[in-house]
């Protein structure tokens, strides 16, 4: 009895802490105002630090030429003539070239039609009816982790689907967003397959390693074994945090049912009842016309997917890289994947809508496309402010200087290798809060820490793994992550009162658990002396 009371008290303390984080965060201005204020803050801060002559020196790898050079990086002011000209002439291009903007809007053309036609609703009803309730959360987190092989697709497709899946199960939709976000972003480096990030980081690691050992090559598969195991770790941790911390807190500790007519938004015809038993699952059954429409829509999806696969199969396919013949690395297939995803949603949606009677003709489809864009108005406005903030931060070199200063401090700490490795994970996690790009941070940190750890006997592959752990875990709580603003908008669809504080407080438990759990896995891995990937050991001679 006392043990249960102790658990309840600890949970209550955690909830109170997270509620405080949420309240403080949500007392901040509207996210649009917040990002605009941060942009102005960067303008004034850059002027002050540039006038003070703040700079940092270190070895940096040029991500284009892969040459290692010693550079002195100074703060670039936005308050001088060049800075004012930059802000004036780049405000439009900062917005139009904001990476998530086009990706989100194009994807929503297809996903919005899938939702508006009822295709997604029917598909989710069918999925809920055959998926055991206990597997819904692990399945969502796992799909989020696996989506990383397709670059940013998981952000724009899986995160909104996570809310719909949870809503279809009668669960809190924001918990579904959190579970999907945890897999997609918090588990960014984990995967069962070699993704687009692996060769990029391996190339940078190779150049850094050759500062000590000319001819040393880090292969793209260097971390594969560790990342396979990490996938299951992230799924287990993400599922536990969702079911034991995030969802109970969102529900106020009381089991609630969400769905059509319930607080938090309509569920597009979903019953909103938990699908925990056969009788519950009957509430998400389909009519005969819906079943026919779903069957034909799924057939059209499979035909289109098969056609894409057949076109991509030949070695001379226009989908492949013309030089390497790769379908993954720098290929038209990966570059155009968002368009293909939009088509894979759009075509079955039209088929479903036509058969089910939702779409009477092409005018209804076009009206739905327009409605899709109307629903994204808030995100477009938020993207404008967020794009300026991120652009100004990058222009001023503040993130680069912070990384170089942090690397210099850690490099002078006289601790042993394993302790330094954990400190390095924490350093990467902190820097990730201020500098979003994984490859950009690694070009700064690799020339310092790869040689340093090699001289201690640790392999570049091990240092790269440690970096990836820190780089992934804090993606969930930094507004500098390009898709953070998009997730805030998705959450507001189900709770008008949610804001940056809501998202940060919701994702903070994932961030902490991923950092601790992933670091412990690395320590155990090192203790067992296991290889990190094919031919990639922990130590070097």
Coordinates of C-alpha atoms in Angstrom, one line a residue, residues 122-375:
X122 CA -12.4 4.7 -43.0
X123 CA -8.8 3.4 -43.2
X124 CA -8.3 4.2 -39.5
X125 CA -11.5 2.5 -38.5
X126 CA -10.4 -0.6 -40.3
X127 CA -6.9 -0.3 -38.7
X128 CA -8.4 0.1 -35.2
X129 CA -10.7 -2.9 -35.7
X130 CA -7.8 -5.2 -36.4
X131 CA -5.0 -3.8 -34.2
X132 CA -4.7 -4.9 -30.6
X133 CA -5.2 -1.9 -28.3
X134 CA -1.8 -2.5 -26.6
X135 CA 0.1 -2.3 -29.9
X136 CA -1.3 1.1 -31.0
X137 CA 1.3 3.2 -29.2
X138 CA 4.4 1.0 -30.1
X139 CA 3.2 0.8 -33.7
X140 CA 3.0 4.6 -33.9
X141 CA 6.4 5.2 -32.3
X142 CA 8.0 2.5 -34.5
X143 CA 6.6 3.9 -37.7
X144 CA 7.9 7.3 -36.6
X145 CA 11.4 5.9 -36.2
X146 CA 11.3 4.1 -39.5
X147 CA 10.0 7.1 -41.3
X148 CA 13.4 8.7 -40.9
X149 CA 14.7 6.7 -43.8
X150 CA 12.5 8.8 -46.0
X151 CA 13.9 12.1 -44.6
X152 CA 11.2 14.5 -43.4
X153 CA 8.1 12.6 -44.5
X154 CA 7.3 11.5 -41.0
X155 CA 6.9 15.0 -39.8
X156 CA 4.2 16.0 -42.3
X157 CA 2.4 12.7 -42.6
X158 CA 2.8 10.6 -39.5
X159 CA 2.4 13.3 -36.8
X160 CA -1.1 14.4 -37.9
X161 CA -2.0 10.8 -38.5
X162 CA -0.9 10.0 -34.9
X163 CA -3.6 12.3 -33.6
X164 CA -6.2 10.6 -35.9
X165 CA -5.2 7.1 -34.8
X166 CA -5.5 7.9 -31.1
X167 CA -8.8 9.7 -31.7
X168 CA -10.1 6.7 -33.5
X169 CA -9.2 4.6 -30.4
X170 CA -10.9 7.0 -28.1
X171 CA -7.6 8.3 -26.8
X172 CA -6.2 11.8 -26.4
X173 CA -5.2 13.1 -29.9
X174 CA -2.3 15.2 -28.6
X175 CA -0.9 12.1 -27.0
X176 CA -0.9 10.6 -30.5
X177 CA 0.9 13.6 -31.8
X178 CA 3.4 13.3 -29.0
X179 CA 4.0 9.5 -29.7
X180 CA 4.5 10.1 -33.4
X181 CA 6.7 13.2 -32.8
X182 CA 8.8 11.2 -30.3
X183 CA 9.5 8.5 -32.9
X184 CA 10.1 10.8 -35.8
X185 CA 12.2 13.4 -34.1
X186 CA 13.5 12.0 -30.8
X187 CA 14.5 8.8 -32.5
X188 CA 15.9 10.6 -35.5
X189 CA 19.1 8.6 -35.7
X190 CA 17.7 5.2 -34.9
X191 CA 16.5 2.9 -37.7
X192 CA 16.5 -0.7 -39.0
X193 CA 17.8 0.6 -42.3
X194 CA 20.6 2.8 -43.6
X195 CA 19.1 6.2 -44.1
X196 CA 20.1 9.5 -45.8
X197 CA 21.8 10.8 -42.7
X198 CA 24.3 7.9 -42.4
X199 CA 26.5 8.6 -45.5
X200 CA 26.4 12.4 -44.7
X201 CA 27.7 12.0 -41.2
X202 CA 30.2 9.2 -42.2
X203 CA 31.8 11.5 -44.8
X204 CA 32.4 14.2 -42.2
X205 CA 33.7 11.7 -39.7
X206 CA 36.1 10.3 -42.3
X207 CA 37.7 13.7 -42.9
X208 CA 38.0 14.3 -39.2
X209 CA 39.5 10.9 -38.6
X210 CA 42.1 11.4 -41.3
X211 CA 43.6 14.3 -39.3
X212 CA 45.0 11.6 -37.0
X213 CA 45.1 8.6 -39.3
X214 CA 45.4 9.3 -43.1
X215 CA 43.4 6.8 -45.1
X216 CA 40.9 6.0 -42.3
X217 CA 37.4 5.6 -43.7
X218 CA 34.1 5.6 -41.8
X219 CA 31.5 3.7 -43.7
X220 CA 27.8 4.7 -43.9
X221 CA 27.0 1.4 -42.2
X222 CA 29.4 2.1 -39.3
X223 CA 26.6 2.6 -36.7
X224 CA 24.1 0.2 -38.1
X225 CA 24.1 -2.5 -35.4
X226 CA 23.8 0.0 -32.6
X227 CA 21.0 1.9 -34.4
X228 CA 19.0 -1.3 -35.0
X229 CA 19.0 -2.0 -31.2
X230 CA 18.3 1.7 -30.6
X231 CA 15.2 1.4 -32.7
X232 CA 13.6 -1.1 -30.2
X233 CA 14.9 1.0 -27.3
X234 CA 13.2 4.1 -28.6
X235 CA 10.0 2.3 -29.3
X236 CA 10.0 0.8 -25.7
X237 CA 10.8 4.1 -24.0
X238 CA 8.5 6.2 -26.3
X239 CA 5.6 3.8 -25.6
X240 CA 6.2 3.7 -21.9
X241 CA 6.3 7.5 -21.6
X242 CA 3.2 7.9 -23.8
X243 CA 1.1 5.5 -21.8
X244 CA 2.4 6.1 -18.3
X245 CA 3.2 9.8 -18.2
X246 CA 2.0 11.9 -21.2
X247 CA -1.5 10.6 -21.8
X248 CA -2.5 10.3 -18.1
X249 CA -1.2 13.9 -17.6
X250 CA -3.1 15.2 -20.6
X251 CA -6.3 13.5 -19.3
X252 CA -5.8 15.0 -15.9
X253 CA -5.3 11.6 -14.4
X254 CA -8.9 10.6 -15.3
X255 CA -9.7 8.1 -18.1
X256 CA -11.6 10.0 -20.8
X257 CA -13.1 9.3 -24.1
X258 CA -12.4 11.4 -27.1
X259 CA -14.2 11.5 -30.4
X260 CA -17.2 12.9 -32.3
X261 CA -18.9 15.5 -30.2
X262 CA -16.4 15.4 -27.4
X263 CA -14.2 18.2 -26.3
X264 CA -11.1 18.7 -28.4
X265 CA -12.7 18.6 -31.8
X266 CA -14.7 16.4 -34.1
X267 CA -13.4 13.1 -35.2
X268 CA -14.8 13.1 -38.7
X269 CA -17.3 10.3 -38.0
X270 CA -15.1 8.3 -35.7
X271 CA -16.9 6.8 -32.7
X272 CA -14.5 8.1 -30.2
X273 CA -14.8 5.0 -28.1
X274 CA -11.8 3.1 -26.9
X275 CA -11.3 0.0 -29.0
X276 CA -10.5 -2.4 -26.1
X277 CA -13.0 -5.1 -26.7
X278 CA -15.0 -6.7 -29.6
X279 CA -18.1 -4.7 -28.6
X280 CA -16.1 -1.5 -28.6
X281 CA -14.6 -2.3 -32.0
X282 CA -18.1 -2.7 -33.5
X283 CA -18.5 1.1 -33.0
X284 CA -15.8 1.6 -35.7
X285 CA -17.3 -0.7 -38.3
X286 CA -17.9 0.5 -41.9
X287 CA -21.1 0.4 -44.0
X288 CA -21.2 -1.8 -47.1
X289 CA -20.7 1.3 -49.3
X290 CA -17.8 2.5 -47.2
X291 CA -16.2 -1.0 -47.4
X292 CA -16.6 -1.1 -51.2
X293 CA -15.1 2.4 -51.5
X294 CA -12.2 1.5 -49.1
X295 CA -11.5 -1.7 -51.1
X296 CA -11.3 0.1 -54.4
X297 CA -9.3 3.0 -52.9
X298 CA -6.8 0.6 -51.5
X299 CA -6.5 -1.2 -54.8
X300 CA -5.8 2.1 -56.5
X301 CA -3.1 2.8 -53.9
X302 CA -1.5 -0.6 -54.5
X303 CA -1.6 -0.1 -58.3
X304 CA 0.0 3.3 -58.0
X305 CA 2.7 2.1 -55.5
X306 CA 3.5 -0.9 -57.8
X307 CA 3.8 1.5 -60.8
X308 CA 6.2 3.7 -58.9
X309 CA 8.2 0.6 -57.8
X310 CA 8.4 -0.7 -61.4
X311 CA 9.6 2.6 -62.7
X312 CA 12.2 2.8 -60.0
X313 CA 13.5 -0.8 -60.5
X314 CA 15.7 -0.4 -63.7
X315 CA 19.2 0.7 -63.1
X316 CA 18.7 3.5 -65.7
X317 CA 15.5 4.7 -64.1
X318 CA 15.0 8.4 -64.0
X319 CA 14.2 8.0 -60.3
X320 CA 17.9 7.0 -59.7
X321 CA 21.0 9.1 -59.3
X322 CA 22.4 9.3 -62.8
X323 CA 26.0 8.8 -61.6
X324 CA 25.8 6.3 -58.7
X325 CA 22.5 4.7 -59.8
X326 CA 21.4 4.9 -56.1
X327 CA 17.8 5.2 -55.3
X328 CA 18.5 6.7 -51.9
X329 CA 21.5 8.9 -52.0
X330 CA 21.0 12.3 -53.9
X331 CA 18.4 10.7 -56.2
X332 CA 15.4 12.3 -57.9
X333 CA 13.3 9.6 -56.1
X334 CA 14.3 11.0 -52.6
X335 CA 14.1 14.6 -53.8
X336 CA 10.6 14.1 -55.2
X337 CA 9.4 11.8 -52.5
X338 CA 7.0 14.4 -51.0
X339 CA 5.3 14.7 -54.4
X340 CA 4.9 10.9 -54.6
X341 CA 3.6 10.7 -51.1
X342 CA 1.0 13.4 -51.9
X343 CA -0.1 11.4 -55.0
X344 CA -0.3 8.2 -53.0
X345 CA -2.8 10.0 -50.7
X346 CA -4.6 12.0 -53.4
X347 CA -5.5 9.2 -55.9
X348 CA -7.1 6.8 -53.4
X349 CA -8.9 9.7 -51.8
X350 CA -10.5 10.6 -55.1
X351 CA -11.5 7.0 -55.7
X352 CA -12.9 6.7 -52.2
X353 CA -14.8 10.0 -52.4
X354 CA -16.3 9.2 -55.8
X355 CA -17.5 5.7 -54.8
X356 CA -18.7 6.7 -51.4
X357 CA -20.6 9.7 -52.9
X358 CA -18.6 12.4 -51.1
X359 CA -17.2 13.7 -54.4
X360 CA -19.9 14.2 -57.1
X361 CA -17.4 15.5 -59.6
X362 CA -14.1 17.3 -60.2
X363 CA -15.5 20.6 -58.7
X364 CA -15.9 18.9 -55.4
X365 CA -12.3 17.7 -55.5
X366 CA -11.0 21.2 -56.4
X367 CA -13.1 22.7 -53.6
X368 CA -11.5 20.2 -51.2
X369 CA -8.0 21.2 -52.4
X370 CA -8.9 24.8 -51.7
X371 CA -10.2 23.9 -48.2
X372 CA -6.9 22.1 -47.5
X373 CA -5.0 25.3 -48.0
X374 CA -7.4 27.4 -46.0
X375 CA -6.9 25.1 -43.0

